[in-house]
Coordinates of C-alpha atoms in Angstrom, one line a residue:
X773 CA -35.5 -25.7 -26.9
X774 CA -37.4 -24.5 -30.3
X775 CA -36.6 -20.6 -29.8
X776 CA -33.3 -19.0 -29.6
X777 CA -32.6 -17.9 -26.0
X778 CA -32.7 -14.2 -25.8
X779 CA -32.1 -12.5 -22.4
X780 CA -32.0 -9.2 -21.3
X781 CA -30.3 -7.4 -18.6
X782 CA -33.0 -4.2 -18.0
X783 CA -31.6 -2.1 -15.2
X784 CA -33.1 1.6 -13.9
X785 CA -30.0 4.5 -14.8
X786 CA -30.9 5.9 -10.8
X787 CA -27.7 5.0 -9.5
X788 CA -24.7 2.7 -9.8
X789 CA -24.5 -1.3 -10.9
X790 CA -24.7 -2.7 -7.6
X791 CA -23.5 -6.0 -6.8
X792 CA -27.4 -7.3 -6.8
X793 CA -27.6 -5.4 -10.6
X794 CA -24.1 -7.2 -12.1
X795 CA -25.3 -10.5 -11.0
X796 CA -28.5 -10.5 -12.5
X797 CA -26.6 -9.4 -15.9
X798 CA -24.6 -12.0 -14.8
X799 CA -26.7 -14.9 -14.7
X800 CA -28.6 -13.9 -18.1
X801 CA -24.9 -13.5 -20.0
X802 CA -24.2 -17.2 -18.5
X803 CA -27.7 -18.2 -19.5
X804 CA -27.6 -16.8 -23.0
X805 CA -23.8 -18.1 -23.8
X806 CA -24.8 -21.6 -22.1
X807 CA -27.6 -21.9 -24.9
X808 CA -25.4 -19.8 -27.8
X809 CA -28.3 -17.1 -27.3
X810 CA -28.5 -13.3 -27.9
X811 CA -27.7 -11.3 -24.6
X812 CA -29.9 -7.6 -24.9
X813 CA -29.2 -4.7 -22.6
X814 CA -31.8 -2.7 -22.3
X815 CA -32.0 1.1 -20.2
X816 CA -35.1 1.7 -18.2
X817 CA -35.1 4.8 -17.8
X818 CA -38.6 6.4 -17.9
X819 CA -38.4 7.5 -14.0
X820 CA -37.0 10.8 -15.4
X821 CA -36.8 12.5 -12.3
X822 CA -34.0 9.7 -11.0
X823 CA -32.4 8.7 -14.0
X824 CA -29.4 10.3 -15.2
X825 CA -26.9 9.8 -18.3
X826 CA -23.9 9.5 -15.3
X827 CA -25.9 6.2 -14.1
X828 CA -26.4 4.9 -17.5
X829 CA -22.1 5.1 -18.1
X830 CA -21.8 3.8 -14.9
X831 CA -23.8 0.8 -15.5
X832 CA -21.8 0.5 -19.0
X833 CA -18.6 1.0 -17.5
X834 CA -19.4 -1.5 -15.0
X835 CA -20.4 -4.5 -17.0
X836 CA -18.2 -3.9 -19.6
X837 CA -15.0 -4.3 -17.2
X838 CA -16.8 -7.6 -15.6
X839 CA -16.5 -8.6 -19.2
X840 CA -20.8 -8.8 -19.6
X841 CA -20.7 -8.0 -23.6
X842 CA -23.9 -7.6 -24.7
X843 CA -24.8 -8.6 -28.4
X844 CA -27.9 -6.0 -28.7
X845 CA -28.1 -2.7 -27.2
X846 CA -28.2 -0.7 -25.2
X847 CA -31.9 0.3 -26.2
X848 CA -33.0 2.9 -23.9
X849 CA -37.1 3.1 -23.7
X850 CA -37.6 6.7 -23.4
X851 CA -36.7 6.3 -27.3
X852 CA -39.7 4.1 -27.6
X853 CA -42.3 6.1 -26.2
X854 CA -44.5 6.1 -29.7
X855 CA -44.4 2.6 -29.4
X856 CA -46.3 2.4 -26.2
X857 CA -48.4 5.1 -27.2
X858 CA -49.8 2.9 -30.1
X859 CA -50.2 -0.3 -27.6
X860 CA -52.3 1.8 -25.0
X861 CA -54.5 3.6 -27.7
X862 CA -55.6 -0.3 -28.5
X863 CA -55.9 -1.1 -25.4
X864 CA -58.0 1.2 -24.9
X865 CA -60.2 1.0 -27.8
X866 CA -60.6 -3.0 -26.8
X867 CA -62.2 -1.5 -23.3
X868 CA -59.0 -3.4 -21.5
X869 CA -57.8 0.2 -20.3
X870 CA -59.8 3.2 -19.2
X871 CA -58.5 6.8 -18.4
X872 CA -58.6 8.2 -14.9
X873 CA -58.9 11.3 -13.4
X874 CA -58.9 11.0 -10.2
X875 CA -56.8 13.3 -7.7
X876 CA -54.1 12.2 -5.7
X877 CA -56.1 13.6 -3.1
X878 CA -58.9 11.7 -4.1
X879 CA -56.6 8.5 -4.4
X880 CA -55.4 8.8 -0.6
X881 CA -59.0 8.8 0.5
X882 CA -59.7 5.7 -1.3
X883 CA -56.5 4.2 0.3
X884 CA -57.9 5.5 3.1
X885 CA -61.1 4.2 3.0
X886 CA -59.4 0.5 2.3
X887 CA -57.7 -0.1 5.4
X888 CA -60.4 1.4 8.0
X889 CA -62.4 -2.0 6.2
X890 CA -59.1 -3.8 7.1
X891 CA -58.9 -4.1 3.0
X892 CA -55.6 -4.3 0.8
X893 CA -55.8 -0.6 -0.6
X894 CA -56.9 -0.8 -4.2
X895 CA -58.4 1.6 -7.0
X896 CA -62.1 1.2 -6.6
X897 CA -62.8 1.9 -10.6
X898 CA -64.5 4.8 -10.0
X899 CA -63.5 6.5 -13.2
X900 CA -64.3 2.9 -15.0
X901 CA -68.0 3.7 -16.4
X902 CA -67.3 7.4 -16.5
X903 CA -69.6 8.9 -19.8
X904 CA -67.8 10.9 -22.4
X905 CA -69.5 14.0 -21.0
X906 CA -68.2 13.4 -17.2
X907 CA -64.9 12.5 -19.3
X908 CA -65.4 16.5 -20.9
X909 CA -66.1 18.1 -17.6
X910 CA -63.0 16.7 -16.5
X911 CA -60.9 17.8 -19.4
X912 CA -62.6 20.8 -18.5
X913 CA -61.3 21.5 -15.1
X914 CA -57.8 20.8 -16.1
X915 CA -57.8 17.6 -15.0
X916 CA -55.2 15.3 -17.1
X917 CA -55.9 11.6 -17.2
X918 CA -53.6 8.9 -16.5
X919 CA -54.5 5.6 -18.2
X920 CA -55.2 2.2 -16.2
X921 CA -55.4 -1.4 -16.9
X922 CA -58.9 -3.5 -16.8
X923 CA -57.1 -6.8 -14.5
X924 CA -59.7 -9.5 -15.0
X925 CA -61.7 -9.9 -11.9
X926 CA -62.2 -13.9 -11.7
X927 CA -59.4 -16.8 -12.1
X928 CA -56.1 -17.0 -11.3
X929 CA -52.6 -16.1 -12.8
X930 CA -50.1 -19.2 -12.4
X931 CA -46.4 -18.5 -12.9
X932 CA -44.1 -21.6 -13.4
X933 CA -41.0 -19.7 -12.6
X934 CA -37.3 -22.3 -13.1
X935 CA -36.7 -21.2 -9.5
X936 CA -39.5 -20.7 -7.2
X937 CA -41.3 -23.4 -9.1
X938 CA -45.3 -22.8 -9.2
X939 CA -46.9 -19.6 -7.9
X940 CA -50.5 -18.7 -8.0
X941 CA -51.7 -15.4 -8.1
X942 CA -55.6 -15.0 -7.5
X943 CA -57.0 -12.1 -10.0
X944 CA -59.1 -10.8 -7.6
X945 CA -56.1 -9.0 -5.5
X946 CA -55.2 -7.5 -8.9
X947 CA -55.6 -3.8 -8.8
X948 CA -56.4 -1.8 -12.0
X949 CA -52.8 -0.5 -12.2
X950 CA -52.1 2.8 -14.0
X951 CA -50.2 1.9 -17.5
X952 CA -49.7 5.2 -18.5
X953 CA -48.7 8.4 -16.2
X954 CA -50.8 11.7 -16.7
X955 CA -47.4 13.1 -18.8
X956 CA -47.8 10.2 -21.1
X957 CA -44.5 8.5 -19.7
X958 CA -45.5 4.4 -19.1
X959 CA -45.2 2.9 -15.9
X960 CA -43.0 -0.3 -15.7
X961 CA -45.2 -2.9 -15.9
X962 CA -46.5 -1.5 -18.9
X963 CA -43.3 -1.0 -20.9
X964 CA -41.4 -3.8 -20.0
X965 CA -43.9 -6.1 -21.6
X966 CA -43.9 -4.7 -24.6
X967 CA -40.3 -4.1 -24.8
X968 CA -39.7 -7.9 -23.9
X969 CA -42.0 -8.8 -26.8
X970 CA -41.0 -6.5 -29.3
X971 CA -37.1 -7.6 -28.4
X972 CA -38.5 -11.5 -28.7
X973 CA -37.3 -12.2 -24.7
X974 CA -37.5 -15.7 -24.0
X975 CA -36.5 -16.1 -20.5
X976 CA -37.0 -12.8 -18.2
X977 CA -34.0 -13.7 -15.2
X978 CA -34.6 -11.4 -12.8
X979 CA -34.5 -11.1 -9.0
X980 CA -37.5 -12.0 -7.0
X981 CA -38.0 -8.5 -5.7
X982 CA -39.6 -8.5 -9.1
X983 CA -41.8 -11.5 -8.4
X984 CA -44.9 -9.2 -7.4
X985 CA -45.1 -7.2 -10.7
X986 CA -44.9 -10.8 -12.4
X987 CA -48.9 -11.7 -12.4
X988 CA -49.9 -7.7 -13.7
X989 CA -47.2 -8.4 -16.7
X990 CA -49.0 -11.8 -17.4
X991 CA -51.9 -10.2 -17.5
X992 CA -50.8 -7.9 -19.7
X993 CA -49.2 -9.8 -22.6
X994 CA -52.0 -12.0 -22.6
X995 CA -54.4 -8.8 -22.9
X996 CA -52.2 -7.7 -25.8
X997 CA -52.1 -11.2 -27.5
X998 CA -48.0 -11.8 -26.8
X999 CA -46.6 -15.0 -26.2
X1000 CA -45.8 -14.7 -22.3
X1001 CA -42.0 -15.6 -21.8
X1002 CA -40.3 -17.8 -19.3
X1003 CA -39.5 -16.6 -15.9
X1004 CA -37.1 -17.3 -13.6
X1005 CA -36.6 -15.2 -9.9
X1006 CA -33.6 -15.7 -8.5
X1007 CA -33.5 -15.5 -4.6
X1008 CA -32.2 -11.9 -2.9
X1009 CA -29.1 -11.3 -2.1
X1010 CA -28.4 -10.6 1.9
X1011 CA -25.3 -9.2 3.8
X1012 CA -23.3 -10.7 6.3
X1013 CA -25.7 -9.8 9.1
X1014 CA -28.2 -11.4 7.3
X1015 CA -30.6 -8.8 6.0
X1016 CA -30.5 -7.3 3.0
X1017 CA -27.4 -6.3 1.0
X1018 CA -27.0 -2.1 1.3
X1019 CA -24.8 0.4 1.2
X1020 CA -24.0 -0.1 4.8
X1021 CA -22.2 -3.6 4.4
X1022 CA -19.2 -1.8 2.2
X1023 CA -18.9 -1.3 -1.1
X1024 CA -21.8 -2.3 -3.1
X1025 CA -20.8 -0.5 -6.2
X1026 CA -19.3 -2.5 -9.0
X1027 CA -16.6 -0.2 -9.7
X1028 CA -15.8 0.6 -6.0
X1029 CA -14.7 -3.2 -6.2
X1030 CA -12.2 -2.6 -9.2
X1031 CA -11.1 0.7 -7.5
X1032 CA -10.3 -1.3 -4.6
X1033 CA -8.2 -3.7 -6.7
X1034 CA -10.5 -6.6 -7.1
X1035 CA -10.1 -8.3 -10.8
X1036 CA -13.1 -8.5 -12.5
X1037 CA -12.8 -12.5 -13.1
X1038 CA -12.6 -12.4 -9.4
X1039 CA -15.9 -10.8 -9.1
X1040 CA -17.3 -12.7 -11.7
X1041 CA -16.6 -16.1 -10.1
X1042 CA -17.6 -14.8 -6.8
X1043 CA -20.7 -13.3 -8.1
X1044 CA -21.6 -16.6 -9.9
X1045 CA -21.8 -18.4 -6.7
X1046 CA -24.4 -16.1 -4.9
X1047 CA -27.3 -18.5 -5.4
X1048 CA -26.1 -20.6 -7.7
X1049 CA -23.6 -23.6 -7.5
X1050 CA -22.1 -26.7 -9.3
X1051 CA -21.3 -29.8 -7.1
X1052 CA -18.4 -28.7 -4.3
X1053 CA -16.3 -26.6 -7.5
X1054 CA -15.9 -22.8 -5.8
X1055 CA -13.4 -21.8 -8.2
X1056 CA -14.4 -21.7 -12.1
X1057 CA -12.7 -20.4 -15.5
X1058 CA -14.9 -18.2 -17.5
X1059 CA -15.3 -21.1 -19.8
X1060 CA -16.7 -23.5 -17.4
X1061 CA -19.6 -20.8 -16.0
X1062 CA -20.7 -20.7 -19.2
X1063 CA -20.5 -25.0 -19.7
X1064 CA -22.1 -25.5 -16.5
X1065 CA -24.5 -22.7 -15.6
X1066 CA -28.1 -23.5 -15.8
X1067 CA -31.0 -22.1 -14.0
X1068 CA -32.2 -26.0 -12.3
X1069 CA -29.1 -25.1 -9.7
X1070 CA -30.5 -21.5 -8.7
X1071 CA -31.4 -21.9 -5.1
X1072 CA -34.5 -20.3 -3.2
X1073 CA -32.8 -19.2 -0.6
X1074 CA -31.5 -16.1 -0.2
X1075 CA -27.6 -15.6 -1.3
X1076 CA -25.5 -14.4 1.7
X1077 CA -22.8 -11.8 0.3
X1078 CA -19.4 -13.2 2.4
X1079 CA -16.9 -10.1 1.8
X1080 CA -14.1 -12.6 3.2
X1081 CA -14.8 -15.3 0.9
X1082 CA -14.6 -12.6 -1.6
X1083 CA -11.5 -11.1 -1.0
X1084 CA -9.8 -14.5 -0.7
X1085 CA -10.8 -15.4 -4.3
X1086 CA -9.8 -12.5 -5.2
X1087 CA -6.2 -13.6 -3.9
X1088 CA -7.1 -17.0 -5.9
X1089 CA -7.2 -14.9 -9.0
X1090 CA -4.0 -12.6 -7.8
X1091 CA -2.0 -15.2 -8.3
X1092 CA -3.0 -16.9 -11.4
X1093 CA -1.4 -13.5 -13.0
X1094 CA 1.6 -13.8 -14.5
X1095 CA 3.8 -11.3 -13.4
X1096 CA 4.1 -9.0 -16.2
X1097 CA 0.3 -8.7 -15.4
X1098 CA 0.1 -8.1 -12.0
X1099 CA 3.6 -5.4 -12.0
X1100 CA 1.4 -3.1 -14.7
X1101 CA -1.9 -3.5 -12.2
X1102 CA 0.4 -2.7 -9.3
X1103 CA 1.7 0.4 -11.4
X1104 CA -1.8 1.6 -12.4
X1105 CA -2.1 1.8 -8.4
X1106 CA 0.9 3.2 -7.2
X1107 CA 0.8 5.9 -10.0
X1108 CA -2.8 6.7 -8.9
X1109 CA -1.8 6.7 -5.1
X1110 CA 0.9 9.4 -6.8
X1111 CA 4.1 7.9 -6.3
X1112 CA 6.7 8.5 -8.5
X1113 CA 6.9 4.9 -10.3
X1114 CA 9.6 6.4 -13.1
X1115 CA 12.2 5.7 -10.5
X1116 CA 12.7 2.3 -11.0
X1117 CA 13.1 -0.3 -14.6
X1118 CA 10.5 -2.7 -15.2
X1119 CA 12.7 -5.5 -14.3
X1120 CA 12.7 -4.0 -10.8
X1121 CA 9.0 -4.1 -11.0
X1122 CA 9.0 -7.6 -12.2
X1123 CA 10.7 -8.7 -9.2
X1124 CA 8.3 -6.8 -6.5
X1125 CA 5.2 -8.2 -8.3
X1126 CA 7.4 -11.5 -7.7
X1127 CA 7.7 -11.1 -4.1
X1128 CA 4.3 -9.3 -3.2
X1129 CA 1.9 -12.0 -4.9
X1130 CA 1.7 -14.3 -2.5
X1131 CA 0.7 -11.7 -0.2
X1132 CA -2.1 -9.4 -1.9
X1133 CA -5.7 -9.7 -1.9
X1134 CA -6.6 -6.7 -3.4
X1135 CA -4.6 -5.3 -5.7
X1136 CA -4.5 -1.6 -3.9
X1137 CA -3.0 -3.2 -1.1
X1138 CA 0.2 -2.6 -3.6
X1139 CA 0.4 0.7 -2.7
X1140 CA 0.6 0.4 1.8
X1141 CA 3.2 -2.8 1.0
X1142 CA 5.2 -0.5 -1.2
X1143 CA 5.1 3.3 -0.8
X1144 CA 8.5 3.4 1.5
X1145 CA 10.7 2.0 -1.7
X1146 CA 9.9 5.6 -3.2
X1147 CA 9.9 8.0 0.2
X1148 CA 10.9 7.8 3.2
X1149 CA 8.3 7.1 5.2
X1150 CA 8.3 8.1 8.8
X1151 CA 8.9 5.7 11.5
X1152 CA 5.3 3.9 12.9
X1153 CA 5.4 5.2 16.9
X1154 CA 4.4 1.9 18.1
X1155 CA 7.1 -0.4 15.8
X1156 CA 9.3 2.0 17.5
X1157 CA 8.8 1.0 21.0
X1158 CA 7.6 -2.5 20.6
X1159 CA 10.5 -3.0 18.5
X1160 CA 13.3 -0.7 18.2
X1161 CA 13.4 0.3 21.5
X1162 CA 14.4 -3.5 23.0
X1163 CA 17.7 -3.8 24.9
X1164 CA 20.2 -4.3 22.1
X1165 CA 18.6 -3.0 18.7
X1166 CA 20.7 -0.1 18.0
X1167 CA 24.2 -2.2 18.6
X1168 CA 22.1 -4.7 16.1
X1169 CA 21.7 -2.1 13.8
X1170 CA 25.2 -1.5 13.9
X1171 CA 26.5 -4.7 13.2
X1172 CA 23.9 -5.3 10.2
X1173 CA 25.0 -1.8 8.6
X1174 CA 29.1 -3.2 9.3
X1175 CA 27.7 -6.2 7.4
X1176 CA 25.8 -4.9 4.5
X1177 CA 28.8 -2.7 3.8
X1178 CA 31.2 -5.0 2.7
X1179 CA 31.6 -5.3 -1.2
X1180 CA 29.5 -8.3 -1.9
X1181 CA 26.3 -9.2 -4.4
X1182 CA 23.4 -7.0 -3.0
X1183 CA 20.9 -9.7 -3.6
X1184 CA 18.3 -11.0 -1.4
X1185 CA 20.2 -15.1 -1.0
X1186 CA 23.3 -12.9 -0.4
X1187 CA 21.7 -10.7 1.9
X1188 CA 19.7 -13.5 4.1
X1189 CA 22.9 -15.3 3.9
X1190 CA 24.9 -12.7 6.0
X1191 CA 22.6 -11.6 8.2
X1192 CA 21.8 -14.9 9.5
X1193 CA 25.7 -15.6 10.5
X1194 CA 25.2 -12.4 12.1
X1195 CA 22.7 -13.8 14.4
X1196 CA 24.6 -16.8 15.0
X1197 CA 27.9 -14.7 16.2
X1198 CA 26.1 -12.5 18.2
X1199 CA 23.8 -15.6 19.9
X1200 CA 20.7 -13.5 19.2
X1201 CA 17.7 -15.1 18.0
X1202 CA 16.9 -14.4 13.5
X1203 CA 13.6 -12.9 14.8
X1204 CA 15.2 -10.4 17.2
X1205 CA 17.4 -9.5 14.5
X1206 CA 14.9 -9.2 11.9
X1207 CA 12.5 -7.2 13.3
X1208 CA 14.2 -3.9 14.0
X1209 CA 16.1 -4.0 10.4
X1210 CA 12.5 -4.6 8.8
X1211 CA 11.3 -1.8 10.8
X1212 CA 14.1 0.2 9.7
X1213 CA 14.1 -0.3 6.4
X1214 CA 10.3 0.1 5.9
X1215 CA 9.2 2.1 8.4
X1216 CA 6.6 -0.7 10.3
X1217 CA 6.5 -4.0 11.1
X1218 CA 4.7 -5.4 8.4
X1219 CA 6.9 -5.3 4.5
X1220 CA 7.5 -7.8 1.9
X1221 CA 9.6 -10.2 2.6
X1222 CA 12.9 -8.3 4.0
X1223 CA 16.2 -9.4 2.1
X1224 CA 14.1 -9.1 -0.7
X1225 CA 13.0 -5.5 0.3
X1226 CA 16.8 -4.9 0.7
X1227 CA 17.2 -6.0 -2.1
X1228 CA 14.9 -3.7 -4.2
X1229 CA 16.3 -0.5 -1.7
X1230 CA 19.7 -1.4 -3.4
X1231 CA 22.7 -0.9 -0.7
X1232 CA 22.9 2.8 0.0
X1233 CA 19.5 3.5 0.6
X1234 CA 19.1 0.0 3.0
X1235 CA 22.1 1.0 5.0
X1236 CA 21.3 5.0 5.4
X1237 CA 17.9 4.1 6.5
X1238 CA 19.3 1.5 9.4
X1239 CA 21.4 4.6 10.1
X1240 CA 18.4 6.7 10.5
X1241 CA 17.5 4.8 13.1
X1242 CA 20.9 4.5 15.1
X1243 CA 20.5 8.3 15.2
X1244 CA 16.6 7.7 16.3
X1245 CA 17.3 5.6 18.9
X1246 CA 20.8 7.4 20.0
X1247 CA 19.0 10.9 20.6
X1248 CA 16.2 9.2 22.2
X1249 CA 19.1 7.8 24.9
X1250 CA 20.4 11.7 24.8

């Protein structure tokens, strides 16, 4: 490859980075580090009415917990507008662009007009050959111009894109697009081109919602003498129910996903493997996305976004933490859920990240698998009568409190140990025994693992909560 690779990631500031958004970053950070490139992120953000600084740190905050570091940037283009201004006077005093007066009103007659003929609705040039005395009158009424682009009426526009392979555009369906808006703000098909060649893009990776706007931008660099850059549209991106990823399938937000307690390697990994993939390898280092990745493995298909599949790699990724890691993510949680997490050392933490990793998936889950070591949480109704309420429990609940009092080492081999001969004397089976203590202790039916939970209660608090619930189920008798 002669040129240096240089990408950008170009996203609107009118909302959030959406899961579509990060993966398109994505896919150009991979691209660019694959070829030792220059990675460019670039703000689009001339629809003023919908852009708003809040979306712009949103987008930053987003990619720069995936980890997307950008080596340029962030250039934002409503910094640029002289720029433009400069490329549409010569355009216009080449005859490629014209200025246009015409009305909305005026505009939705034509449209009009279009489809009574059963006709694609397109400008019809009338303000093409206006005179510079019909140009007058119009200044003269008021009337503020917006400038359009002369597309070439004959030929065809062929885009070799790296994933949808060759597609022809006939010039003839081109309309005379407006370049410039009346308030002198450019449209996107005008800007971008001249932003990608005065950033020297090489490759635009984009999705293929964009594949549309692709033959007017062609027609535009070429207009404008740039060297037209390499494309590449990569396929959209659909939900579960197999139409287009929204708002409605969950969380679409980037950082909704960290809120939730997803890792952003986790994401990343995931991400990389929505229409894109490398032999039968699901799971990748950082390092070996950026070996591998190349554009001749983007599929055409559209990526289906499996929130499963996600939140199982993200339990990949749990538990390649070492523990110190994971105990300060589960303390960013808890203390954000508001318990009180200066009750306890960090050893103690240690040892629940140590007995809750195997179970997590998301890293707020932390905070429902943990919130009765620092309260006392109430009783759940139904635990109660599908398990506390059996024949038996509260003499069980006896005996395990007789047993757990005796001056021994409260630890959970010590613990499991006891109980279990408890189960054997009384001829009961573990499970039957288990279960109300569990319940007891945590308030449902679902903890960490239970000697271990003991464990982490310490003695008093284990055996005053299994006498909590001799006195539940004893006034219930009452």
């Amino acid at each position: 490859m002669d040129d240096k690779v240089r990408v950008r990631f170009a996203p609107s500031p009118t909302g959030y980075l959406h899961i579509g958004g990060a993966r398109t970053a994505l896919f150009n950070w991979l691209y660019a580090r694959h070829h030792g490139g220059v990675f460019i992120l670039r703000i689009e953000d001339t629809d003023r009415e919908r852009s708003t600084d809040e979306a712009i740190d949103a987008i930053i905050n987003g990619m720069s917990w995936l980890g997307l570091t950008w080596d340029e940037g962030p250039y934002r283009q409503m910094d640029r507008l002289d720029r433009y201004h400069r490329e549409a006077d010569r355009l216009l005093a080449e005859g490629k662009a014209y200025t246009c007066y015409c009305t909305p009103d005026e505009l939705d007659e034509m449209r009009k007009a279009a489809l009574a003929r059963k006709e694609a609705p397109k400008y019809n040039r009338r303000c093409l050959t206006l005179t510079e005395s019909e140009r007058q009158a119009c200044e003269a009424q008021g009337l503020k111009p917006v400038i359009r682009f002369r597309c070439p009426d004959e030929g065809s526009t062929i885009i070799r894109d790296h994933v949808k392979g060759e597609v022809v555009f006939e010039n003839q369906n081109l309309d005379d697009f407006i370049m410039v808006r009346a308030d002198g703000i450019p449209t996107y098909n005008f800007a971008v081109v001249i932003d990608d060649y005065d950033m020297s893009i090489t490759h635009v990776i984009r999705g293929d919602d964009h594949l549309s706007n692709t033959p007017r931008q062609v027609v535009l660099y070429q207009a404008l003498g740039y060297k037209v850059p390499e494309f590449a549209h990569l396929p959209m991106i659909l939900g579960p129910d197999k139409t287009r990823l929204s708002k409605r399938h969950g969380a679409t937000a980037v950082e909704a996903y960290r809120d939730e307690g997803y890792l952003p390697q986790a994401l990343i990994n995931y991400l990389a493997l929505l229409g894109w993939g490398f032999e039968d390898q699901t799971v990748f280092s950082l390092d070996e996305l950026i070996e591998k990745f190349g554009l001749e493995a983007v599929g055409k298909s559209p990526a289906v976004f499996d929130p499963a599949k996600l939140e199982w790699m993200n339990g990949v990724y749990i538990r390649e933490l070492t523990l110190k890691e994971l105990a300060e993510h589960q303390k960013r949680f808890m203390r954000a859920a508001g318990l009180p997490i200066e009750m306890y050392e960090d050893a103690w933490y240690l040892r629940l990240a140590e007995i809750t990793q195997e179970r997590l998936t998301k890293l707020a889950d932390i905070v429902g698998l943990s919130d009765f070591f620092f309260r006392r949480v109430p009783l759940d109704p139904a635990a109660v009568e599908k398990v506390l309420k059996k024949e038996g429990t509260k003499e069980v609940l006896e005996k395990a409190i007789e047993v757990l009092s005796v001056s021994f080492p409260f630890e959970s081999h010590e613990i499991e140990a006891r109980l279990r001969a408890l189960a054997e004397e009384t001829g009961i089976k573990a499970k039957f025994v288990f279960q109300p203590l569990r319940v007891a202790v945590s308030g449902r039916t679902v903890s960490p693992p239970l000697f271990e939970t003991m464990e982490l209660l310490g003695r008093d608090t284990t055996i005053e909560r299994l006498g909590e619930a001799v006195n539940l189920l004893e006034q219930q008798d009452g």
